[in-house]
Amino acid sequence: MTQDQGLTVGNFHRVCIMTFMVGTVIQVSSERGFAIDLSKRNLTQVPKDLPPRTTVLDMSQNSIAELQMADLSSFPALKVLKLSHNRIQRLDLNAFKFNPDLEYLDLSHNHLRNVSCSPVVSFKHLDLSFNDFDALPICREFGNLTQLSFLGLSARKFRQSDLLPTAHLQLRYLLLDLGGYHAKETEAESLQILNTKTLHIVFHSRSLFSVHVNISVNTLGCLQLTNIRLNDDNCHVFTNFLLHLTRGPSLLNFTLNHVETTWKCLVRLFQFLWPQPVEYLNMYNLTIIESIDEEDFTYSDTSLKALKIEHITNRVFIFSQTALYTVFSEMNILMLTISDSPFFHMLCPQVPSTFTFLNFTQNVFTDSVFQNCSTLVRLETLILQKNGLQSLFKVSHMTKTMPSLETLDVSRNSLVSHTHEDMCTWAETIVALNLSSNMLTDSVFRCLPPKVKVLDLRNNRIASIPKDVARLEALQELNVAFNSLADLPACGAFSSLSVLIVDHNSVSHPSADFFQTCHHVTSLRAGDNPFQCTCELREFIRNAGQVSSGVLDGWPEAYTCDHPEGHRGTPLKDFHASPLSCNITLLIVTIGATALVSAAAVAFLCVHLDLPWYLRMVCQWTQTRRRARHVPLEELQRELRFHAFVSYSERDSAWVKSELLPHLEKEGIRICLHERNFVPGKSIVENIISCIEKSYKAIFVLSPHFVQSDWCHYELYFAHHNLFHEGSDNLILILLEPISPNSIPSKYHKLKAFMARRTYLQWPTEKSKHALFWANISAAFNTKLPCVTETDVKT
Ligand SMILES: *[C@@H]1O[C@H](CO)[C@@H](O)[C@H](O)[C@H]1NC(C)=O
């Protein structure tokens, strides 16, 4: 046995945690002690290591064979001890000597044969039923149990005075197990049970009823008998047995559990009970055997108000239906319940009937039941739940002749409605109609009782409530949960509606004006619908949040977004669509405003910070860098002596000498100036050509002065033709001062073309931009500068 499987412990106030036994955590209440569940653990004795303050100890369904004082003496606070379904054979009430508070002791279903009595504690509940006692285990000391309310006993035989010691006790419930009872064939025994409210006797489950005991109880209000097997021969034994028991005027409730009987004996039993004072007769689990024939039944005046039979098994296969049903249909009682039976019909009473309540739940009735039956004149409630009804039209027709019918339950059938059912003829008195769990569609709204107040259409196939339905002015409660409605119903046709249940439908955008149009509604349950959390839902959510709390049942937890995907599971309460995305005008205005601001910003940048210049420079710089990477180094090597030759107007020489040259030479760039690198003996033109030929790139410093100088044009022309035929990227144009295109004489088309392509670097006037300008110039000379030495230059 493992004791660390966890103890189930009762609920207590003021709880703290302590560990006990191997790794087991249990709860303790300092006020009320422990409740420990050790049931079904194969225990063979009471464990020694239980906490001393144990008050409730459940050790039922174990294998405990003995109970001794030492087992329990360490739990002085014990109040409840459950030991049913063990193997205890002997009980010495002395064992509880040190448990003065013990008030509940369950020793049922053990093997007890005798009890040794001793001045016992104050039991309220003492269960010794289902044991192996021969005679009733009552000792004189039981007379002191003045608190005793429940007493369970078992016996095989009786002596008249067995219960005498308990005669003065006021029992609430006496359970008598006579499963092992042996009948004395000759004389009847008798037993006086003086005072109990409820007497429950359990007989042997497989033997025919044969108990010849006259039991009489004075104050009996409720009699329960379990396991009765009857046939035509022992039927009188049973009615004799009941004779004394049912005589008391206070007996109102009589219940029989597990009855197996012939039809003849059942009818005789009814006939026997008819004049008795019993008002409520219940039978659970009735089996009819052998045969069903027509039996005479005299419906004399009776105190019986209600007969309820639940779960009938019929072992008779060929019989007259009329013989069976007539006995019930003619009963002169108020309430009849026959449920969970194989009955497929019930007859219409032949004379105006006393029934006000008929419940035929879970049988196999068909549409033909009570058709054209005009004798159910007092019937107020008819329940035909879970049968085989199919036509709503026929159901309505059935009610037409029931002038008092108020409540009709035809839920859980296979009812369908048809569009032609404008012809339905309901009893006008119907106020509650239960049509739940059928197969009804939208057309059901054309076939409803005009004055219905409570209508249950849950779990059908309704997709929409037609707009042109007949007005149900009286309708107060409408349940259309578990259908496939796409919207909340409009209240136009239901002007008194106060409770609306539409959960579990397909409502994705409930109408926002629902709360305005249905202003009578005091309770709306619309949760568990696939809400689409978009702009349209905002108003519904706002209205839902505003209606007084309690109106919206299940809000907020049952109301969540189903789509769009990103919002799935978000409670509607927390869904906030931005006002911008929901308002087209606002959206357009916002976009327009943003565009305007951006345009203004761009304009500002252009005008004040010369953005285009920066862009151009950056663009050119990146292009140059890219091209440089593709030029093979060897190509550059050839005959070159200089990195660049500079062409400029004499009038710009100040800038060239003070700005350009220092800058380039600082970067290690060798520059050829025709006047500086002049080779004596050569003409100016030859010197220029020589300079150009020895240079890898050419720099032209453009300005209005440049345009006016013929020399410069010559240089440009020459450079372009002789040096740069491989690609114009070796030509660097610096625009020192703006040149108007018109000022360039037309013969200098080369320069015009260059200017038009705008592939020049513009010298910025602002000092802050100079760095970028120089960076562009440096980039134009790629990093893989060919080796150019002084000696080369000299040659
Ligand atoms: C309708 O019958 C179903 C059982 O079929 C029950 O659960 C439901 O409560 C009934 N509706 C009303 C309004 O009584």
PDB file of C-alpha atoms and ligand atoms in Angstrom, residues 385-386 407-412 432-437 454-458 477 479, ligand 1:
ATOM      1  CA  GLN A 385     -40.033  15.824 -24.893  1.00  0.00           C
ATOM      2  CA  LYS A 386     -37.736  13.404 -26.705  1.00  0.00           C
ATOM      3  CA  THR A 407     -47.391  24.843 -21.409  1.00  0.00           C
ATOM      4  CA  LEU A 408     -46.327  22.549 -24.205  1.00  0.00           C
ATOM      5  CA  ASP A 409     -42.903  20.971 -24.380  1.00  0.00           C
ATOM      6  CA  VAL A 410     -42.137  19.177 -27.630  1.00  0.00           C
ATOM      7  CA  SER A 411     -38.400  19.673 -27.433  1.00  0.00           C
ATOM      8  CA  ARG A 412     -35.918  17.071 -28.667  1.00  0.00           C
ATOM      9  CA  ALA A 432     -45.051  28.611 -23.020  1.00  0.00           C
ATOM     10  CA  LEU A 433     -43.864  26.570 -25.960  1.00  0.00           C
ATOM     11  CA  ASN A 434     -40.664  24.589 -25.983  1.00  0.00           C
ATOM     12  CA  LEU A 435     -39.543  23.678 -29.500  1.00  0.00           C
ATOM     13  CA  SER A 436     -35.857  23.339 -28.698  1.00  0.00           C
ATOM     14  CA  SER A 437     -33.645  20.705 -30.326  1.00  0.00           C
ATOM     15  CA  VAL A 454     -42.070  32.112 -23.584  1.00  0.00           C
ATOM     16  CA  LEU A 455     -40.733  30.524 -26.733  1.00  0.00           C
ATOM     17  CA  ASP A 456     -37.762  28.190 -26.765  1.00  0.00           C
ATOM     18  CA  LEU A 457     -36.310  27.593 -30.235  1.00  0.00           C
ATOM     19  CA  ARG A 458     -32.813  26.749 -29.116  1.00  0.00           C
ATOM     20  CA  GLU A 477     -38.825  35.486 -23.772  1.00  0.00           C
ATOM     21  CA  ASN A 479     -34.493  31.669 -27.003  1.00  0.00           C
TER      22      ASN A 479
HETATM   23  C1  LIG B   1     -36.982  23.295 -23.119  1.00  0.00           C
HETATM   24  O1  LIG B   1     -36.589  21.960 -23.010  1.00  0.00           O
HETATM   25  C2  LIG B   1     -35.217  21.747 -22.762  1.00  0.00           C
HETATM   26  C3  LIG B   1     -34.961  20.262 -22.714  1.00  0.00           C
HETATM   27  O2  LIG B   1     -35.362  19.635 -23.867  1.00  0.00           O
HETATM   28  C4  LIG B   1     -34.841  22.392 -21.461  1.00  0.00           C
HETATM   29  O3  LIG B   1     -33.466  22.237 -21.229  1.00  0.00           O
HETATM   30  C5  LIG B   1     -35.185  23.862 -21.504  1.00  0.00           C
HETATM   31  O4  LIG B   1     -34.905  24.452 -20.261  1.00  0.00           O
HETATM   32  C6  LIG B   1     -36.653  24.033 -21.832  1.00  0.00           C
HETATM   33  N1  LIG B   1     -36.939  25.450 -22.008  1.00  0.00           N
HETATM   34  C7  LIG B   1     -37.744  26.143 -21.213  1.00  0.00           C
HETATM   35  C8  LIG B   1     -37.944  27.570 -21.545  1.00  0.00           C
HETATM   36  O5  LIG B   1     -38.289  25.634 -20.249  1.00  0.00           O
END
